[in-house]
Coordinates of C-alpha atoms in Angstrom, one line a residue:
M1 CA 34.4 -27.1 -27.0
V2 CA 33.5 -24.6 -30.3
T3 CA 30.6 -25.7 -32.3
K4 CA 30.4 -24.5 -35.6
I5 CA 27.8 -23.7 -37.9
P6 CA 27.8 -23.0 -41.7
D7 CA 27.4 -19.2 -43.0
P8 CA 24.7 -19.3 -46.1
A9 CA 26.6 -16.2 -47.4
T10 CA 30.3 -17.6 -47.4
Q11 CA 29.7 -21.2 -47.1
E12 CA 32.2 -20.9 -44.1
T13 CA 31.7 -22.3 -40.7
L14 CA 31.3 -19.4 -38.3
P15 CA 32.1 -20.6 -34.6
L16 CA 29.6 -20.3 -31.7
P17 CA 30.4 -19.1 -28.2
A18 CA 31.3 -21.6 -25.9
T19 CA 28.8 -22.6 -23.2
S20 CA 28.5 -24.3 -20.2
A21 CA 25.9 -26.0 -17.8
G22 CA 27.6 -24.1 -15.3
T23 CA 27.5 -20.5 -16.6
G24 CA 23.4 -21.3 -17.4
W25 CA 22.8 -21.9 -13.4
S26 CA 24.9 -19.0 -12.5
H27 CA 22.8 -16.9 -14.5
A28 CA 19.8 -18.4 -13.3
L29 CA 20.8 -18.1 -9.4
R30 CA 21.8 -14.5 -9.6
G31 CA 18.5 -13.8 -11.3
A32 CA 16.6 -15.2 -8.6
L33 CA 18.7 -13.9 -6.0
L34 CA 17.7 -10.6 -7.4
L35 CA 14.1 -11.2 -7.7
M36 CA 14.1 -12.4 -4.2
L37 CA 15.6 -8.7 -3.1
I38 CA 13.4 -7.1 -4.9
C39 CA 10.1 -8.6 -4.4
G40 CA 10.7 -10.2 -0.8
G41 CA 12.7 -7.0 0.7
L42 CA 12.8 -3.7 -1.2
Y43 CA 9.0 -3.8 -2.4
P44 CA 7.6 -4.6 0.9
A45 CA 10.0 -2.2 2.8
V46 CA 8.8 0.4 0.5
T47 CA 5.2 -0.3 0.3
A48 CA 5.2 -0.4 4.2
T49 CA 6.9 2.7 4.5
L50 CA 4.6 4.6 2.4
G51 CA 1.6 3.2 4.1
G52 CA 2.8 4.2 7.3
M53 CA 3.5 7.8 5.9
L54 CA -0.1 8.1 3.9
F55 CA -2.2 6.0 5.8
P56 CA -0.7 5.7 9.5
H57 CA -4.0 4.7 11.2
Q58 CA -5.2 1.8 8.7
S59 CA -1.5 0.5 8.2
T60 CA -1.5 -0.4 12.1
G61 CA -4.7 -2.0 12.2
S62 CA -7.1 1.0 12.6
L63 CA -6.8 0.5 16.3
V64 CA -8.9 2.0 18.8
S65 CA -7.3 3.4 22.0
I66 CA -8.9 4.9 25.3
N67 CA -6.3 6.9 27.4
G68 CA -3.4 5.2 25.7
K69 CA -4.6 1.4 25.7
V70 CA -5.6 -0.3 22.8
I71 CA -9.5 -1.6 23.1
G72 CA -9.9 -3.2 19.7
S73 CA -10.1 -2.4 16.1
E74 CA -12.3 -0.9 13.9
L75 CA -12.2 -3.6 11.4
V76 CA -12.9 -6.6 14.2
G77 CA -16.0 -7.0 15.8
Q78 CA -16.6 -7.7 19.5
P79 CA -19.3 -9.8 21.1
F80 CA -21.5 -6.9 23.0
S81 CA -24.1 -8.7 24.6
A82 CA -25.1 -6.1 27.7
P83 CA -28.5 -4.4 27.1
G84 CA -27.1 -1.1 27.3
Y85 CA -25.0 -1.5 24.2
F86 CA -25.7 -2.0 20.2
H87 CA -25.3 -5.8 19.4
G88 CA -23.3 -7.1 16.3
R89 CA -23.8 -9.9 14.1
P90 CA -23.4 -13.5 15.1
S91 CA -19.8 -15.1 14.9
A92 CA -18.9 -18.3 14.1
A93 CA -15.3 -17.9 15.1
G94 CA -15.9 -16.0 18.3
Y95 CA -14.9 -12.7 16.7
D96 CA -11.3 -14.4 16.9
P97 CA -9.0 -12.5 14.1
F98 CA -6.5 -15.1 14.4
S99 CA -9.4 -18.3 13.5
V100 CA -11.7 -16.4 10.9
S101 CA -14.2 -18.3 9.5
G102 CA -17.9 -19.1 9.1
S103 CA -19.8 -22.1 10.7
N104 CA -20.0 -24.0 6.9
W105 CA -23.4 -24.7 7.6
A106 CA -25.5 -25.2 4.7
P107 CA -29.3 -23.7 4.9
S108 CA -30.8 -27.0 5.1
N109 CA -28.7 -28.1 8.2
P110 CA -30.9 -28.5 11.3
D111 CA -28.0 -27.0 13.6
L112 CA -28.1 -23.6 11.6
R113 CA -32.2 -23.7 11.9
Q114 CA -32.1 -24.2 15.4
R115 CA -29.3 -21.2 16.0
A116 CA -31.6 -18.7 14.0
A117 CA -34.6 -19.8 15.8
A118 CA -32.9 -19.2 19.0
D119 CA -31.1 -15.6 18.0
A120 CA -34.4 -14.5 16.6
A121 CA -36.2 -15.3 19.5
R122 CA -33.8 -13.7 22.1
I123 CA -33.4 -10.8 20.0
A124 CA -37.4 -10.2 19.6
E125 CA -37.7 -10.5 23.3
A126 CA -35.0 -8.1 24.3
N127 CA -36.3 -5.5 21.9
N128 CA -40.0 -6.3 22.4
I129 CA -40.5 -6.5 18.7
A130 CA -41.9 -9.7 16.3
A131 CA -39.2 -12.2 15.2
N132 CA -40.1 -11.6 11.3
T133 CA -39.3 -7.9 11.9
I134 CA -35.5 -8.6 12.8
P135 CA -33.1 -7.7 10.0
V136 CA -31.4 -10.7 8.7
D137 CA -27.7 -9.6 9.5
L138 CA -28.4 -9.7 13.4
I139 CA -29.3 -13.4 12.4
A140 CA -26.7 -14.5 9.9
A141 CA -23.2 -14.8 10.9
S142 CA -20.8 -13.1 8.3
G143 CA -18.2 -15.3 6.3
S144 CA -15.2 -14.2 8.2
G145 CA -16.9 -14.2 11.7
I146 CA -15.4 -10.7 12.6
D147 CA -17.5 -8.6 10.6
P148 CA -17.8 -5.1 12.9
H149 CA -20.6 -3.5 10.8
I150 CA -24.3 -3.9 10.8
T151 CA -27.1 -2.2 8.6
P152 CA -28.5 1.1 10.0
E153 CA -31.9 -0.9 10.1
A154 CA -30.3 -3.4 12.6
A155 CA -29.1 -0.4 14.5
R156 CA -32.3 1.4 14.7
L157 CA -34.0 -1.8 15.8
Q158 CA -31.9 -1.2 19.2
I159 CA -32.6 2.1 19.9
D160 CA -35.4 1.7 22.3
R161 CA -33.5 -1.3 24.4
V162 CA -30.3 0.9 24.3
A163 CA -32.0 4.1 25.3
R164 CA -34.4 2.7 28.0
T165 CA -31.2 1.1 29.4
R166 CA -29.0 3.9 29.6
N167 CA -32.1 6.2 30.4
L168 CA -31.5 8.5 27.6
P169 CA -33.8 10.2 25.7
R170 CA -34.6 8.2 22.6
N171 CA -33.9 10.9 19.7
Q172 CA -30.4 11.3 21.3
V173 CA -29.7 7.6 21.0
A174 CA -31.1 7.9 17.3
G175 CA -29.1 10.7 16.5
I176 CA -25.9 9.2 17.5
V177 CA -27.0 6.1 15.6
N178 CA -27.6 8.4 12.2
E179 CA -24.3 10.1 13.0
H180 CA -22.4 6.7 12.6
V181 CA -24.1 5.6 9.5
E182 CA -21.3 5.2 6.9
P183 CA -21.9 5.3 2.9
P184 CA -20.8 2.4 0.9
V185 CA -17.0 2.3 -0.2
L186 CA -16.6 4.8 -2.8
S187 CA -20.3 5.3 -2.9
I188 CA -20.9 2.1 -5.0
L189 CA -19.4 -0.7 -3.0
G190 CA -21.8 -2.4 -0.6
Q191 CA -24.3 -0.5 1.4
P192 CA -24.6 2.1 4.2
H193 CA -23.4 0.7 7.3
V194 CA -22.7 1.0 11.1
N195 CA -19.6 0.4 12.8
V196 CA -20.8 -1.3 16.3
L197 CA -17.7 -0.3 18.1
K198 CA -17.6 3.1 17.3
L199 CA -21.4 3.5 17.8
N200 CA -21.0 2.1 21.6
L201 CA -17.7 3.9 22.2
A202 CA -19.9 7.2 21.3
L203 CA -22.6 6.1 23.8
D204 CA -19.9 5.6 26.5
T205 CA -18.7 9.2 26.3
I206 CA -22.2 10.6 26.8
N207 CA -22.6 8.4 30.2
Q208 CA -19.2 9.3 31.5

């Protein structure tokens, strides 16, 4: 069916091109398929390829290997508890990267207060320090539950215990800690931090 509209210049009616619902659906479907191909296939393939070429270590998860065996990731904390290792932050998720979460406990929650008090007492006893001198990141869990970093202050607090347990000079352990202090991202985002896994691996190389 052809619909006509009047032409103001000639007062004649001009025919409009015939359209149908089928033609509109066809155009929409082809456009959707094209976008799916670009956004769901081509774009991810290009970015993954470029990422693998430019950042091969990061694109595979920043994995850490020893003798060809993967032992962890620089991006995921681990539950170190032996006295000869530096300890990381508490985790409500058990450092499981597949179930990242916090405890969702409010500051007024008695369970949180009890857990924090118990952790503070344990850390104070293990490191022979006063509980009120413990950096907050050793007591407060991260929102993700897999934070691999602690503050330099939290690492230095543990130097005496680690050096004593490993029978190493204190200044040697302190030097390793200082070598592993990383600056804020782009020098402005966040604060200086220490990757606990990398720090402990550096200690293991000394005792081998």
